PDB file of N, CA and C in Angstrom:
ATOM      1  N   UNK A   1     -63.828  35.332 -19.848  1.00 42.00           N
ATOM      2  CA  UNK A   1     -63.879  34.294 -20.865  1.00 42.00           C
ATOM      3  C   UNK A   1     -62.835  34.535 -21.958  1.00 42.00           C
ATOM      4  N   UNK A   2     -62.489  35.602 -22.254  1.00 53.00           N
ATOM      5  CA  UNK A   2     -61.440  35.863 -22.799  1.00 53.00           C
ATOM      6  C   UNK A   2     -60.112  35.368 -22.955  1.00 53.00           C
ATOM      7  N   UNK A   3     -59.742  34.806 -21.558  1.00 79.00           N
ATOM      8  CA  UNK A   3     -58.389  33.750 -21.512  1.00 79.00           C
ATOM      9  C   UNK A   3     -58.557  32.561 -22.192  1.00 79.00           C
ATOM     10  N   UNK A   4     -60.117  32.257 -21.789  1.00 90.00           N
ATOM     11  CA  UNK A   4     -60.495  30.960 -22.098  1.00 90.00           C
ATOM     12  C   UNK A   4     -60.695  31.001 -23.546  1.00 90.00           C
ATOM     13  N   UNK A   5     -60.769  31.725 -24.472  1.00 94.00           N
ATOM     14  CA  UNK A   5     -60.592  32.130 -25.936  1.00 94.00           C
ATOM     15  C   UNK A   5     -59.639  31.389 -26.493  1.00 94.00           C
ATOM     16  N   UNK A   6     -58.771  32.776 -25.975  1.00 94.00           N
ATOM     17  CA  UNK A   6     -56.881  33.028 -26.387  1.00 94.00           C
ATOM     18  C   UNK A   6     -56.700  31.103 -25.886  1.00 94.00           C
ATOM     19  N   UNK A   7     -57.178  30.543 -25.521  1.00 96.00           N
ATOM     20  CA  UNK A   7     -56.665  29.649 -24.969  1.00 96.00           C
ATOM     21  C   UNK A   7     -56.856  28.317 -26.002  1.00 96.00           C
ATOM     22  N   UNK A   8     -58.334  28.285 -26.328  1.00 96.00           N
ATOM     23  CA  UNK A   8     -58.796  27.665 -27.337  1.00 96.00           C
ATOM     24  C   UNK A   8     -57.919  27.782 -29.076  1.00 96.00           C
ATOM     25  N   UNK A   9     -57.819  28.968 -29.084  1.00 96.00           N
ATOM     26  CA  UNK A   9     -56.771  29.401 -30.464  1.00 96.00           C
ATOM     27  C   UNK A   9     -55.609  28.976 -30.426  1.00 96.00           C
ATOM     28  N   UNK A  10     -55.063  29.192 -28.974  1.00 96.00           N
ATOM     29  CA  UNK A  10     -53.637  28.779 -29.014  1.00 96.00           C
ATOM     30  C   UNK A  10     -53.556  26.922 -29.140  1.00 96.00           C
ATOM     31  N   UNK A  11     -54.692  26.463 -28.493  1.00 97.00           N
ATOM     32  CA  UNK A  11     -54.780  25.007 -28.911  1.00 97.00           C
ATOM     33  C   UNK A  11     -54.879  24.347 -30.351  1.00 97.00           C
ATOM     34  N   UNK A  12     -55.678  25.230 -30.958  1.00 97.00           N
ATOM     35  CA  UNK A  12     -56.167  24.791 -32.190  1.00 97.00           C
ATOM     36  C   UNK A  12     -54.764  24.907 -33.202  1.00 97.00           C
ATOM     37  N   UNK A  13     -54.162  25.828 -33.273  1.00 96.00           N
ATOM     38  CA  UNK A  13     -52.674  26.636 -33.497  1.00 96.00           C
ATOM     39  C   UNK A  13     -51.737  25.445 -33.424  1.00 96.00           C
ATOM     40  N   UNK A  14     -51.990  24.879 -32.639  1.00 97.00           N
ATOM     41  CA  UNK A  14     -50.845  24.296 -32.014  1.00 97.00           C
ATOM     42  C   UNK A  14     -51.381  22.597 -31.827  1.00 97.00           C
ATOM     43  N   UNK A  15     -51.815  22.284 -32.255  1.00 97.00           N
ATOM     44  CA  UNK A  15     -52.114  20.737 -32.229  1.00 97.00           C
ATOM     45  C   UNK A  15     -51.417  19.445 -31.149  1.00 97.00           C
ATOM     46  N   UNK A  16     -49.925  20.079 -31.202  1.00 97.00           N
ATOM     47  CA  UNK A  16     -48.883  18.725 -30.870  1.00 97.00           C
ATOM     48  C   UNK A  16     -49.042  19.241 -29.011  1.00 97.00           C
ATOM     49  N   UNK A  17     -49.049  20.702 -28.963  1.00 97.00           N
ATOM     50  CA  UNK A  17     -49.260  20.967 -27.500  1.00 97.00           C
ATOM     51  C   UNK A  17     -50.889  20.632 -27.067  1.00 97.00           C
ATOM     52  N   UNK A  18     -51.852  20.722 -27.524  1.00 97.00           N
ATOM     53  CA  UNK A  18     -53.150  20.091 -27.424  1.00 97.00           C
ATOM     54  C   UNK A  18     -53.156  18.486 -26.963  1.00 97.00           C
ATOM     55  N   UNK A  19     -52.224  17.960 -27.793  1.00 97.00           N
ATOM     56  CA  UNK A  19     -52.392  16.152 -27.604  1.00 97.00           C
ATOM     57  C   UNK A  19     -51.187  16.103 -25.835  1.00 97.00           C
ATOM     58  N   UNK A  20     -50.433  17.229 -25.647  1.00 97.00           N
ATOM     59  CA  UNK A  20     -50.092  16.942 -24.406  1.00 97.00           C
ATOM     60  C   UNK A  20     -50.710  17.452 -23.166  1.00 97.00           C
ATOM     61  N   UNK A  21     -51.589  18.655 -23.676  1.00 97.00           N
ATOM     62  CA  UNK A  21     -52.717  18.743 -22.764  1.00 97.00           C
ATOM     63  C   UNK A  21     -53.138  17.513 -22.290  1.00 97.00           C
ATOM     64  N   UNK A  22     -54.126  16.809 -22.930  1.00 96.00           N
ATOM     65  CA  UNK A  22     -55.406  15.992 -23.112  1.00 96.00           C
ATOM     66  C   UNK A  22     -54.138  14.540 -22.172  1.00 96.00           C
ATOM     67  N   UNK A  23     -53.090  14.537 -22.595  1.00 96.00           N
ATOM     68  CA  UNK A  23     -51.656  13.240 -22.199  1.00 96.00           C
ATOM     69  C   UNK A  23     -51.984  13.840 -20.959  1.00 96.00           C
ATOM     70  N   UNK A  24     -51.359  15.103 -20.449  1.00 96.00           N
ATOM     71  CA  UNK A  24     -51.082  15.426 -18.893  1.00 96.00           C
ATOM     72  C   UNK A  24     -52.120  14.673 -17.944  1.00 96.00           C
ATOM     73  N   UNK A  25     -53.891  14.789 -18.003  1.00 96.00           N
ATOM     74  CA  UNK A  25     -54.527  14.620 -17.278  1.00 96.00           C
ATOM     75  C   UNK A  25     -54.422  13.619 -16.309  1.00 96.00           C
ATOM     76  N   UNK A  26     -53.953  12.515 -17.046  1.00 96.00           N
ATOM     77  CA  UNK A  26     -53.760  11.353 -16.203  1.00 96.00           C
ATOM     78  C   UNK A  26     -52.480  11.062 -15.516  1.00 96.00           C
ATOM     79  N   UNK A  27     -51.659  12.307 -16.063  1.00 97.00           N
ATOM     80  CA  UNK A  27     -50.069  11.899 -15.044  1.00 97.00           C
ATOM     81  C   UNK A  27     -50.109  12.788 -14.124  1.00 97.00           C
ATOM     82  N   UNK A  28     -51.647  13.954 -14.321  1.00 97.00           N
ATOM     83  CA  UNK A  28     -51.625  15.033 -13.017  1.00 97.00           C
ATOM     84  C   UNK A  28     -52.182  14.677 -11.899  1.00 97.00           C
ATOM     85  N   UNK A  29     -53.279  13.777 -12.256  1.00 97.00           N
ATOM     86  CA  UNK A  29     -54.286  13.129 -11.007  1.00 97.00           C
ATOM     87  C   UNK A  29     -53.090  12.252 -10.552  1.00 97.00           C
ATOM     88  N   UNK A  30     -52.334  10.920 -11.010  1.00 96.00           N
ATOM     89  CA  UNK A  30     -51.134  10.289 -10.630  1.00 96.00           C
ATOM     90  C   UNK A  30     -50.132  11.130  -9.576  1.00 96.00           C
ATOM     91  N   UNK A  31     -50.066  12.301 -10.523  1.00 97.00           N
ATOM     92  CA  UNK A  31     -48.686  13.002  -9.505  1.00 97.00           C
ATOM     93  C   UNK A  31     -49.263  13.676  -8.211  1.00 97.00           C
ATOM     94  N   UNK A  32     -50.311  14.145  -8.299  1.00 96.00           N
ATOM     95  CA  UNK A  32     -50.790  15.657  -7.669  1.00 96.00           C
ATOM     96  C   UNK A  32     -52.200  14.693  -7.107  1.00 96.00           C
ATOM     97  N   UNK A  33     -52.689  14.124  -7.440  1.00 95.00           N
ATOM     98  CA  UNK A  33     -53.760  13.475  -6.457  1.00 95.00           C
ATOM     99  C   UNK A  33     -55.529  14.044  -7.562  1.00 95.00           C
ATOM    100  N   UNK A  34     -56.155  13.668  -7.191  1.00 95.00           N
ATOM    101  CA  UNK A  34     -57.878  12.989  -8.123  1.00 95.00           C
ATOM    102  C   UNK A  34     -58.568  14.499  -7.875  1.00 95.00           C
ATOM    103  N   UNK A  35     -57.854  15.409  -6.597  1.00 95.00           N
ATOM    104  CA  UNK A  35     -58.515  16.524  -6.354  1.00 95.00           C
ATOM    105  C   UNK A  35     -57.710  17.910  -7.095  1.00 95.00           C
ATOM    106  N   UNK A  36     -56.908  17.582  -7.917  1.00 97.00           N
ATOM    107  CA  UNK A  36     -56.103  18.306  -8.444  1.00 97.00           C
ATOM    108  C   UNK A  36     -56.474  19.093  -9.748  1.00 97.00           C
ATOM    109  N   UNK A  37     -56.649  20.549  -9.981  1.00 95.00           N
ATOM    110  CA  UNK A  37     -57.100  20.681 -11.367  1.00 95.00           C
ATOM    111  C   UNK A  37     -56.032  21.216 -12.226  1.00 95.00           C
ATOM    112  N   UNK A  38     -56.155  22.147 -13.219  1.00 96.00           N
ATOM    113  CA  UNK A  38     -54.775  22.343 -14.093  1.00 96.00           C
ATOM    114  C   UNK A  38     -55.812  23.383 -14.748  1.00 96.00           C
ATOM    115  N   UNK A  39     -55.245  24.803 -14.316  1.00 96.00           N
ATOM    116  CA  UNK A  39     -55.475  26.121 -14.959  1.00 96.00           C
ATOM    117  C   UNK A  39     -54.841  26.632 -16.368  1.00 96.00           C
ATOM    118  N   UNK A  40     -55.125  26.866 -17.571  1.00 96.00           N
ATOM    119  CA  UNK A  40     -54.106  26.916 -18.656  1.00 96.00           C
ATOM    120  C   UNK A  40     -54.712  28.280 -19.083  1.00 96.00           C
ATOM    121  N   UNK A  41     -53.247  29.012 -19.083  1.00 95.00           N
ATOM    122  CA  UNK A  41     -52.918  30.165 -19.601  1.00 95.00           C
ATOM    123  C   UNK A  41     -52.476  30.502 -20.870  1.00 95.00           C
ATOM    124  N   UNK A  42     -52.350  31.321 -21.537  1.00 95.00           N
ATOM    125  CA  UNK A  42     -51.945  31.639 -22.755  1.00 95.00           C
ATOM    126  C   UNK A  42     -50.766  33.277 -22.035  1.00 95.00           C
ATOM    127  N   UNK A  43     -49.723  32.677 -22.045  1.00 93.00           N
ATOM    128  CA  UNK A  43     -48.797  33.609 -21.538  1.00 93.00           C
ATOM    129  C   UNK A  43     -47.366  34.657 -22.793  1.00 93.00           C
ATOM    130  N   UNK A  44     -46.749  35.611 -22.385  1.00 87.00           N
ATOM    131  CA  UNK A  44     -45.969  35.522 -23.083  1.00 87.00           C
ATOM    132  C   UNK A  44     -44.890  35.450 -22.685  1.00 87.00           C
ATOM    133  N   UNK A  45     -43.556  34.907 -23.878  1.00 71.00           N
ATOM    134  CA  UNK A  45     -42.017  34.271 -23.014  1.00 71.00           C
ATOM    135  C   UNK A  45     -41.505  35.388 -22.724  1.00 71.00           C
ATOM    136  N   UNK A  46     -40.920  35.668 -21.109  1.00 72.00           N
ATOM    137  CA  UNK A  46     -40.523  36.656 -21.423  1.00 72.00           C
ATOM    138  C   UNK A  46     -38.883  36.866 -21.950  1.00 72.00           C
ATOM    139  N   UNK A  47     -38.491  35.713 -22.492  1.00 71.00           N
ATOM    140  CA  UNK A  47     -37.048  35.857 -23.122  1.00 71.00           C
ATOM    141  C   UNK A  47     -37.074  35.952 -24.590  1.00 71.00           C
ATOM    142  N   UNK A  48     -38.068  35.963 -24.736  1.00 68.00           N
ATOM    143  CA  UNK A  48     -38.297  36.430 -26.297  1.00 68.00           C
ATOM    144  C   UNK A  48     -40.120  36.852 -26.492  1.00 68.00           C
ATOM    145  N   UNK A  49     -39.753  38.069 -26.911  1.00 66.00           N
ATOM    146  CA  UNK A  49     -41.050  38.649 -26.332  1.00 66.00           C
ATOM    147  C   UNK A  49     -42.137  38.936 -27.588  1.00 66.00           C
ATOM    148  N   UNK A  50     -42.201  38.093 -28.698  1.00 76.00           N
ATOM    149  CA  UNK A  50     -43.326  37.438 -29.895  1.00 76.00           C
ATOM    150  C   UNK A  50     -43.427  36.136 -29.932  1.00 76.00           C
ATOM    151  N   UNK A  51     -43.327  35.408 -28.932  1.00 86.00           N
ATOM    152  CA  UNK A  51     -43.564  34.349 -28.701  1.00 86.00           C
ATOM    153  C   UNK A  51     -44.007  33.947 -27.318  1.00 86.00           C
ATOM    154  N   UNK A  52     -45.931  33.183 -27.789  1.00 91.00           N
ATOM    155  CA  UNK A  52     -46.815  33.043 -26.690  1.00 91.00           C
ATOM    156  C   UNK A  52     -46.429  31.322 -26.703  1.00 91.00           C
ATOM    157  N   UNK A  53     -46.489  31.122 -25.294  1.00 93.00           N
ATOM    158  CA  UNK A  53     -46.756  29.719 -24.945  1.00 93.00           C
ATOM    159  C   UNK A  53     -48.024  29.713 -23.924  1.00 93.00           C
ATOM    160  N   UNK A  54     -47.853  28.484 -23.655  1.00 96.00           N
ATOM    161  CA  UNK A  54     -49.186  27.591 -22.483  1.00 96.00           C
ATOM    162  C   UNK A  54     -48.782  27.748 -21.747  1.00 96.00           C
ATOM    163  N   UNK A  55     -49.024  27.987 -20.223  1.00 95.00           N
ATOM    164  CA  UNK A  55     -48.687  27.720 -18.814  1.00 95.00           C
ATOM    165  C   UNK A  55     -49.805  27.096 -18.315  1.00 95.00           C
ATOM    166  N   UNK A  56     -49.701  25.533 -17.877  1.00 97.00           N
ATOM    167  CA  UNK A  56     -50.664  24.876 -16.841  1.00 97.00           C
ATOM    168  C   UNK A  56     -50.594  24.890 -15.538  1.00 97.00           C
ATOM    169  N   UNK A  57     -51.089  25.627 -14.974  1.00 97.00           N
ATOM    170  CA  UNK A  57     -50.575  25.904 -13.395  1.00 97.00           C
ATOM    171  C   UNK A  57     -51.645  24.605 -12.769  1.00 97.00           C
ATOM    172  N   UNK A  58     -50.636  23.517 -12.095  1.00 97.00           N
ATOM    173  CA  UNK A  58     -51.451  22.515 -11.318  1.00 97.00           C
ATOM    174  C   UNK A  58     -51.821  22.941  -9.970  1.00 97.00           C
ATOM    175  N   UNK A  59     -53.315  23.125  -9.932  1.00 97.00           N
ATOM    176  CA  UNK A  59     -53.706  23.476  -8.484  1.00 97.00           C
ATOM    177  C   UNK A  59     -53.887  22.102  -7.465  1.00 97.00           C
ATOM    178  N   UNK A  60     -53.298  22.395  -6.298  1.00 97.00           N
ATOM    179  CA  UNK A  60     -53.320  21.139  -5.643  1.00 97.00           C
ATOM    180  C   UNK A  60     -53.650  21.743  -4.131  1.00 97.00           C
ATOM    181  N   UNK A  61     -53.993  21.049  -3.484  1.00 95.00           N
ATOM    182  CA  UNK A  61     -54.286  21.086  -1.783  1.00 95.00           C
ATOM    183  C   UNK A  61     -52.836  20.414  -0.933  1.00 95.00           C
ATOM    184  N   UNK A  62     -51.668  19.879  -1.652  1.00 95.00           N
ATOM    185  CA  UNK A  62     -51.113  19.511  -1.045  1.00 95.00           C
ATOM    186  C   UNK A  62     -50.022  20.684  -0.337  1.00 95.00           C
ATOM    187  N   UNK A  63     -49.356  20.232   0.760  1.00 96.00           N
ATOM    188  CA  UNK A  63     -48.367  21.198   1.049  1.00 96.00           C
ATOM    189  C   UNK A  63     -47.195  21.698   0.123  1.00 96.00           C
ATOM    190  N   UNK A  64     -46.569  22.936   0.317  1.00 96.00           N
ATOM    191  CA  UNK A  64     -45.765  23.338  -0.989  1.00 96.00           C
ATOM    192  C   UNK A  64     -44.426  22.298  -0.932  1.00 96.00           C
ATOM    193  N   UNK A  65     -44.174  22.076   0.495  1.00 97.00           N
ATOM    194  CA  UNK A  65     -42.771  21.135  -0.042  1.00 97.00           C
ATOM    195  C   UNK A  65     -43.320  19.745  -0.841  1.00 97.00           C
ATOM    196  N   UNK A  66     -44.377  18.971  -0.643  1.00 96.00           N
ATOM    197  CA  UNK A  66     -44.770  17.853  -1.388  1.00 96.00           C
ATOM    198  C   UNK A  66     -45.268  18.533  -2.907  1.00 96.00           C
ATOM    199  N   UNK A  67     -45.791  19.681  -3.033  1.00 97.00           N
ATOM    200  CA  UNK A  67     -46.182  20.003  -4.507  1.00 97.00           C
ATOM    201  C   UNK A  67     -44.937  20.447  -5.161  1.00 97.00           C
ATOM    202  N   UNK A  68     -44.231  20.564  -4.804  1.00 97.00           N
ATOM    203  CA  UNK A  68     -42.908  20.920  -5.877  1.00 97.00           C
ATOM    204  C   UNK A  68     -41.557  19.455  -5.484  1.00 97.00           C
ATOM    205  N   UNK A  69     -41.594  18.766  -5.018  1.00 97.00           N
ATOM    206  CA  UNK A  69     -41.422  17.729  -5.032  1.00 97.00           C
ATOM    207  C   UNK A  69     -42.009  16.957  -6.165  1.00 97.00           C
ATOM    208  N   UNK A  70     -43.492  16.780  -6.016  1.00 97.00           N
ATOM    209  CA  UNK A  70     -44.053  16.120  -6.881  1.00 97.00           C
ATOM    210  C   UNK A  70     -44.138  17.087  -8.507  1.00 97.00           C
ATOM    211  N   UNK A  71     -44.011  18.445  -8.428  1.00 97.00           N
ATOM    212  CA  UNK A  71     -43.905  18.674  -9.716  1.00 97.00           C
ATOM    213  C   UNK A  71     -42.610  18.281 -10.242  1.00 97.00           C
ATOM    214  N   UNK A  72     -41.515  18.420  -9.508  1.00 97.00           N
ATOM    215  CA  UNK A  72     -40.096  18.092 -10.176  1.00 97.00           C
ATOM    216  C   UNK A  72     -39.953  16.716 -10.450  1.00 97.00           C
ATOM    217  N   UNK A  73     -40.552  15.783  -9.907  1.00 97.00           N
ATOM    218  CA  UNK A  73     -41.216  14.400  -9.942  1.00 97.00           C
ATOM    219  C   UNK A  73     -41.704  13.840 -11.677  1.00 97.00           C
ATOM    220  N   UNK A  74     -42.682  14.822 -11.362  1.00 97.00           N
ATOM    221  CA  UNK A  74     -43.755  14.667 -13.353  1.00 97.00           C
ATOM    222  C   UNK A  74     -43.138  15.107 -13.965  1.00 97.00           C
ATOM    223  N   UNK A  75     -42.211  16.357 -14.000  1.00 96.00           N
ATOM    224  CA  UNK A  75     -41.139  17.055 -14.900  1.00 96.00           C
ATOM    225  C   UNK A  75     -40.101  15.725 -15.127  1.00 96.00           C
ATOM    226  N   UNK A  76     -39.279  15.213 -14.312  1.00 96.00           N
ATOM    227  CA  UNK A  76     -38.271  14.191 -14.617  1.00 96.00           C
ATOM    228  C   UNK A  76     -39.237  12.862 -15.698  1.00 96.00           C
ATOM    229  N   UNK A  77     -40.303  12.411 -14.948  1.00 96.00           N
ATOM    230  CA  UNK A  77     -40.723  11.183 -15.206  1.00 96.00           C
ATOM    231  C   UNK A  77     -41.333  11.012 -16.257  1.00 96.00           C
ATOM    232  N   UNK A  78     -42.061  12.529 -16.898  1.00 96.00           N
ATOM    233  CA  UNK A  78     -42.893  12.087 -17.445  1.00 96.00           C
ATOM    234  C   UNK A  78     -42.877  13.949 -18.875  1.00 96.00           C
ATOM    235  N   UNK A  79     -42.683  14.977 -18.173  1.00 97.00           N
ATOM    236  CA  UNK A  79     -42.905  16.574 -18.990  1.00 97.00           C
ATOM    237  C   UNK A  79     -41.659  16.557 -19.946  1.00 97.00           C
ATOM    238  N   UNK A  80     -40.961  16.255 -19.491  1.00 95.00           N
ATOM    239  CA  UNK A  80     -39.742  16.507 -20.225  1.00 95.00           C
ATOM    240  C   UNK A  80     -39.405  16.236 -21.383  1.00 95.00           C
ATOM    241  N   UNK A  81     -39.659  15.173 -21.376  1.00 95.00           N
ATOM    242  CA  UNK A  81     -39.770  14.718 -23.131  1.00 95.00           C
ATOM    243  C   UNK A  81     -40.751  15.953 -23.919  1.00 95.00           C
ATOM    244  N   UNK A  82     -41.799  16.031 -23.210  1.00 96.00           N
ATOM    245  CA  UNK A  82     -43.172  16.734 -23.728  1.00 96.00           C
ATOM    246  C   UNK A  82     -42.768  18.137 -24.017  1.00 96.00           C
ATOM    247  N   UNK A  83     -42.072  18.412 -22.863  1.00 95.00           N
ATOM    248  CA  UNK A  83     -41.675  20.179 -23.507  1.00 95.00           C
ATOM    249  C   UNK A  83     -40.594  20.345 -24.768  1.00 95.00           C
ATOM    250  N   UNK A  84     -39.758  18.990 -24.751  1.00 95.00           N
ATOM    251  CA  UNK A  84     -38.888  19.417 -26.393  1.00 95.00           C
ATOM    252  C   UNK A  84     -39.562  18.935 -27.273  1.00 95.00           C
ATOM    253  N   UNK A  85     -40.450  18.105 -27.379  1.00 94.00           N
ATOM    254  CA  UNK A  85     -41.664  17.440 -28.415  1.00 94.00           C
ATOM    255  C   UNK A  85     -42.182  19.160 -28.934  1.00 94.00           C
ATOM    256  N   UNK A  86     -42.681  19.759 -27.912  1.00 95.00           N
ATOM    257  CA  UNK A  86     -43.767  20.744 -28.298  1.00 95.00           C
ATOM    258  C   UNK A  86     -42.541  22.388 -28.483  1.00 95.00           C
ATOM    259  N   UNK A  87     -41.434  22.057 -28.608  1.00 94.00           N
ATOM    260  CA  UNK A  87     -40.646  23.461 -28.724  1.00 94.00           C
ATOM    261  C   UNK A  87     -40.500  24.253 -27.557  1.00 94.00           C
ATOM    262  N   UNK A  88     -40.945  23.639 -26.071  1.00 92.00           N
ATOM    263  CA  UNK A  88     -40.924  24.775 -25.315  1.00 92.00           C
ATOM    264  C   UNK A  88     -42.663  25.603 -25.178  1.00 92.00           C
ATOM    265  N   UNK A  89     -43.635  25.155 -26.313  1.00 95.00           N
ATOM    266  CA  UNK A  89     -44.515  25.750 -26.344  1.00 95.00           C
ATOM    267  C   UNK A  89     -45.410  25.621 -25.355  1.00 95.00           C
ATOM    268  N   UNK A  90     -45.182  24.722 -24.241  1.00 96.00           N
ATOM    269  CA  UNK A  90     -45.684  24.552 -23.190  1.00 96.00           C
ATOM    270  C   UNK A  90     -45.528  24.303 -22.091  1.00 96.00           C
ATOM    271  N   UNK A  91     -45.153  24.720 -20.407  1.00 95.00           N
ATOM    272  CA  UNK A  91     -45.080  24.290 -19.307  1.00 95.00           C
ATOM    273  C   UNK A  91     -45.605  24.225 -17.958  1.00 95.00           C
ATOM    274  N   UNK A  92     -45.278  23.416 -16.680  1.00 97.00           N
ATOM    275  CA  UNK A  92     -45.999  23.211 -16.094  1.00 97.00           C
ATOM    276  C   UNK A  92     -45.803  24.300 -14.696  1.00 97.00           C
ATOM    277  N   UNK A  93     -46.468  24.195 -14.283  1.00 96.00           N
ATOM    278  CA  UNK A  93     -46.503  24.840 -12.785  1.00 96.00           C
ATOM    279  C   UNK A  93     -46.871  24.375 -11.710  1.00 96.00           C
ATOM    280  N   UNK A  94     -46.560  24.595 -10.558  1.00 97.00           N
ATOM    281  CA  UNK A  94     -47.900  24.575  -9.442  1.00 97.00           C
ATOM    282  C   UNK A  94     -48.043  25.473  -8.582  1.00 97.00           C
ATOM    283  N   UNK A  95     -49.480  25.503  -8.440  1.00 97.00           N
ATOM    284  CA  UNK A  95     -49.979  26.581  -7.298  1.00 97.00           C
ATOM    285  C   UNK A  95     -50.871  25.733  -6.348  1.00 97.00           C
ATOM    286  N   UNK A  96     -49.708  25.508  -4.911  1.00 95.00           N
ATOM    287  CA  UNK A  96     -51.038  25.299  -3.659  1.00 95.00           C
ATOM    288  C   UNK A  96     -52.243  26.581  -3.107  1.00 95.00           C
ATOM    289  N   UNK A  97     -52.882  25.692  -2.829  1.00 88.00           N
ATOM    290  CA  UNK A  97     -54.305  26.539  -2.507  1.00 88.00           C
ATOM    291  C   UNK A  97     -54.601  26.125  -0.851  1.00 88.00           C
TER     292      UNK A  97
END
């Protein structure tokens, strides 16, 4: 439960990355499909190493060439704006299962 903490703080902290949390949901089920969830981490960068961001790793059932397709997909169409909005303080991933 501990991630899930650090995770809550880093939301509260951070407000403008919170409102793109709560934004993503509906462009993840869109991109990645209704069975899709989104794991969020509290990580650190490792190119500058006092500075924590978000990592949402999208879990999906689809195959890896269609899940990174479709992540580079939501990144063009839709993240991109979102990650210079929020400084970088947040990005996406995916992990098939």
């Amino acid at each position: 439960m501990e991630n899930g903490q650090t995770v809550q703080r880093f939301l509260r902290s951070h407000p403008e990355v919170r409102k793109v949390v709560v934004e993503a949901q509906d462009y993840v089920t869109e991109y990645f499909g209704a069975d899709a969830e989104v794991v969020l981490e509290v990580v650190q960068d490792p190119d500058m190493s006092q500075q924590r961001k978000l990592l949402a790793r999208v879990v999906t059932e689809k195959p890896v060439e269609e899940a990174f397709e479709q992540l580079q997909a939501f990144g063009s169409d839709w993240f991109t704006d979102k990650f210079v909005e929020t400084d970088g303080l947040i990005n996406f991933d995916v992990v098939c299962a």
